[in-house]
Short mmCIF file of C-alpha atoms and ligand atoms in Angstrom, two decimals:
data_model
loop_
_atom_site.label_atom_id
_atom_site.label_comp_id
_atom_site.label_asym_id
_atom_site.label_seq_id
_atom_site.Cartn_x
_atom_site.Cartn_y
_atom_site.Cartn_z
CA UNK A 1 -92.31 67.66 207.69
CA UNK A 2 -93.06 66.93 204.11
CA UNK A 3 -90.40 66.32 201.37
CA UNK A 4 -89.91 69.90 200.48
CA UNK A 5 -89.63 71.02 204.18
CA UNK A 6 -87.08 68.19 204.80
CA UNK A 7 -85.06 69.34 201.70
CA UNK A 8 -85.09 73.02 202.68
CA UNK A 9 -84.11 72.27 206.24
CA UNK A 10 -81.10 70.32 205.00
CA UNK A 11 -80.26 72.98 202.43
CA UNK A 12 -80.37 75.88 204.84
CA UNK A 13 -77.83 74.05 207.04
CA UNK A 14 -75.27 73.84 204.21
CA UNK A 15 -72.49 76.41 203.75
CA UNK A 16 -72.69 78.62 200.71
CA UNK A 17 -70.42 76.49 198.44
CA UNK A 18 -72.27 73.36 199.27
CA UNK A 19 -75.57 75.10 198.49
CA UNK A 20 -74.16 75.89 195.07
CA UNK A 21 -73.15 72.31 194.60
CA UNK A 22 -76.55 71.08 195.55
CA UNK A 23 -78.20 73.40 192.99
CA UNK A 24 -75.74 72.26 190.34
CA UNK A 25 -76.69 68.67 190.95
CA UNK A 26 -80.38 69.41 190.49
CA UNK A 27 -80.02 71.81 187.49
CA UNK A 28 -79.70 69.03 184.83
CA UNK A 29 -83.04 67.64 185.92
CA UNK A 30 -84.91 70.97 185.53
CA UNK A 31 -87.35 70.84 182.61
CA UNK A 32 -87.64 74.62 182.19
CA UNK A 33 -85.56 74.67 178.94
CA UNK A 34 -88.25 72.45 177.34
CA UNK A 35 -91.07 74.74 178.43
CA UNK A 36 -92.81 77.15 176.03
CA UNK A 37 -92.42 80.03 178.57
CA UNK A 38 -88.61 79.59 178.60
CA UNK A 39 -87.09 81.89 175.96
CA UNK A 40 -83.80 83.09 174.42
CA UNK A 41 -83.23 85.53 177.28
CA UNK A 42 -83.61 82.88 180.04
CA UNK A 43 -81.35 80.48 178.08
CA UNK A 44 -78.75 83.18 177.60
CA UNK A 45 -78.80 83.97 181.30
CA UNK A 46 -78.52 80.29 182.16
CA UNK A 47 -81.60 80.42 184.36
CA UNK A 48 -82.86 77.14 185.87
CA UNK A 49 -84.50 75.86 189.04
CA UNK A 50 -86.92 78.79 189.58
CA UNK A 51 -88.75 76.70 192.11
CA UNK A 52 -85.71 77.03 194.39
CA UNK A 53 -83.83 80.08 193.43
CA UNK A 54 -86.69 82.39 192.64
CA UNK A 55 -88.45 84.01 189.70
CA UNK A 56 -86.71 85.08 186.46
CA UNK A 57 -84.59 88.13 186.56
CA UNK A 58 -86.59 90.17 184.03
CA UNK A 59 -86.45 87.58 181.17
CA UNK A 60 -89.94 86.11 181.37
CA UNK A 61 -92.51 88.64 180.22
CA UNK A 62 -95.31 86.23 179.29
CA UNK A 63 -96.43 82.93 180.72
CA UNK A 64 -96.96 80.44 177.91
CA UNK A 65 -97.64 77.57 180.04
CA UNK A 66 -95.75 75.61 182.70
CA UNK A 67 -94.38 71.98 182.60
CA UNK A 68 -93.07 71.87 186.06
CA UNK A 69 -95.43 68.95 187.03
CA UNK A 70 -93.52 66.71 184.50
CA UNK A 71 -90.21 67.51 186.18
CA UNK A 72 -88.31 64.97 188.29
CA UNK A 73 -87.42 67.78 190.71
CA UNK A 74 -91.09 68.64 191.17
CA UNK A 75 -91.81 65.05 192.18
CA UNK A 76 -88.62 64.50 194.21
CA UNK A 77 -89.28 67.54 196.32
CA UNK A 78 -93.07 67.21 196.59
CA UNK A 79 -93.69 70.75 195.22
CA UNK A 80 -97.23 72.17 195.32
CA UNK A 81 -96.99 75.29 193.21
CA UNK A 82 -95.91 76.07 189.64
CA UNK A 83 -95.20 78.99 187.30
CA UNK A 84 -92.16 79.75 189.57
CA UNK A 85 -90.40 81.81 186.85
CA UNK A 86 -93.13 84.41 187.06
CA UNK A 87 -94.77 83.87 190.50
CA UNK A 88 -91.67 83.21 192.70
CA UNK A 89 -90.28 80.09 194.35
CA UNK A 90 -91.99 77.32 196.32
CA UNK A 91 -90.79 78.40 199.76
CA UNK A 92 -92.05 82.03 199.32
CA UNK A 93 -95.38 80.84 197.87
CA UNK A 94 -95.92 78.43 200.87
CA UNK A 95 -95.18 81.29 203.24
CA UNK A 96 -97.57 83.66 201.50
CA UNK A 97 -100.29 80.91 201.65
CA UNK A 98 -99.76 80.60 205.35
CA UNK A 99 -100.47 84.31 205.97
CA UNK A 100 -103.88 85.19 207.41
S1 SF4 B 1 -90.14 72.15 189.15
FE1 SF4 B 1 -90.02 73.55 187.48
S2 SF4 B 1 -88.58 75.29 188.00
FE2 SF4 B 1 -88.29 73.46 189.36
S3 SF4 B 1 -86.56 72.33 188.52
FE3 SF4 B 1 -88.58 71.43 187.72
S4 SF4 B 1 -88.99 72.50 185.75
FE4 SF4 B 1 -87.42 73.60 186.89
S1 SF4 B 2 -91.06 77.56 186.04
FE1 SF4 B 2 -92.75 76.52 184.83
S2 SF4 B 2 -93.45 78.15 183.49
FE2 SF4 B 2 -91.44 78.80 184.18
S3 SF4 B 2 -89.97 78.11 182.59
FE3 SF4 B 2 -90.13 76.48 184.24
S4 SF4 B 2 -91.56 75.04 183.58
FE4 SF4 B 2 -91.94 76.91 182.29
#
């Protein structure tokens, strides 16, 4: 397993509250608030960690660039995709990539 698969295996074994705590621990490292694509709507909604929790809930209408590759979470988890706020999270993207 690579780093992301190891993280997700541990994450899925956590109870609901512990999953929330794990995301809260990572949220301050998320660089999305510094990204040109991040906007007043996403800020107001407190959206973060799209790579794990999924795409923006209707706030991102235009992709103005992605800085995920400069993010500590990106490196720590060994992520392979980007533009998560518009294209969906790493796990779903990997699954889609594996389809024939
Ligand atoms: S990789 Fe991107 S979406 Fe994930 S925490 Fe970092 S900046 Fe946020
Ligand atoms: S996922 Fe990428 S494009 Fe979207 S706000 Fe975060 S850094 Fe920017």
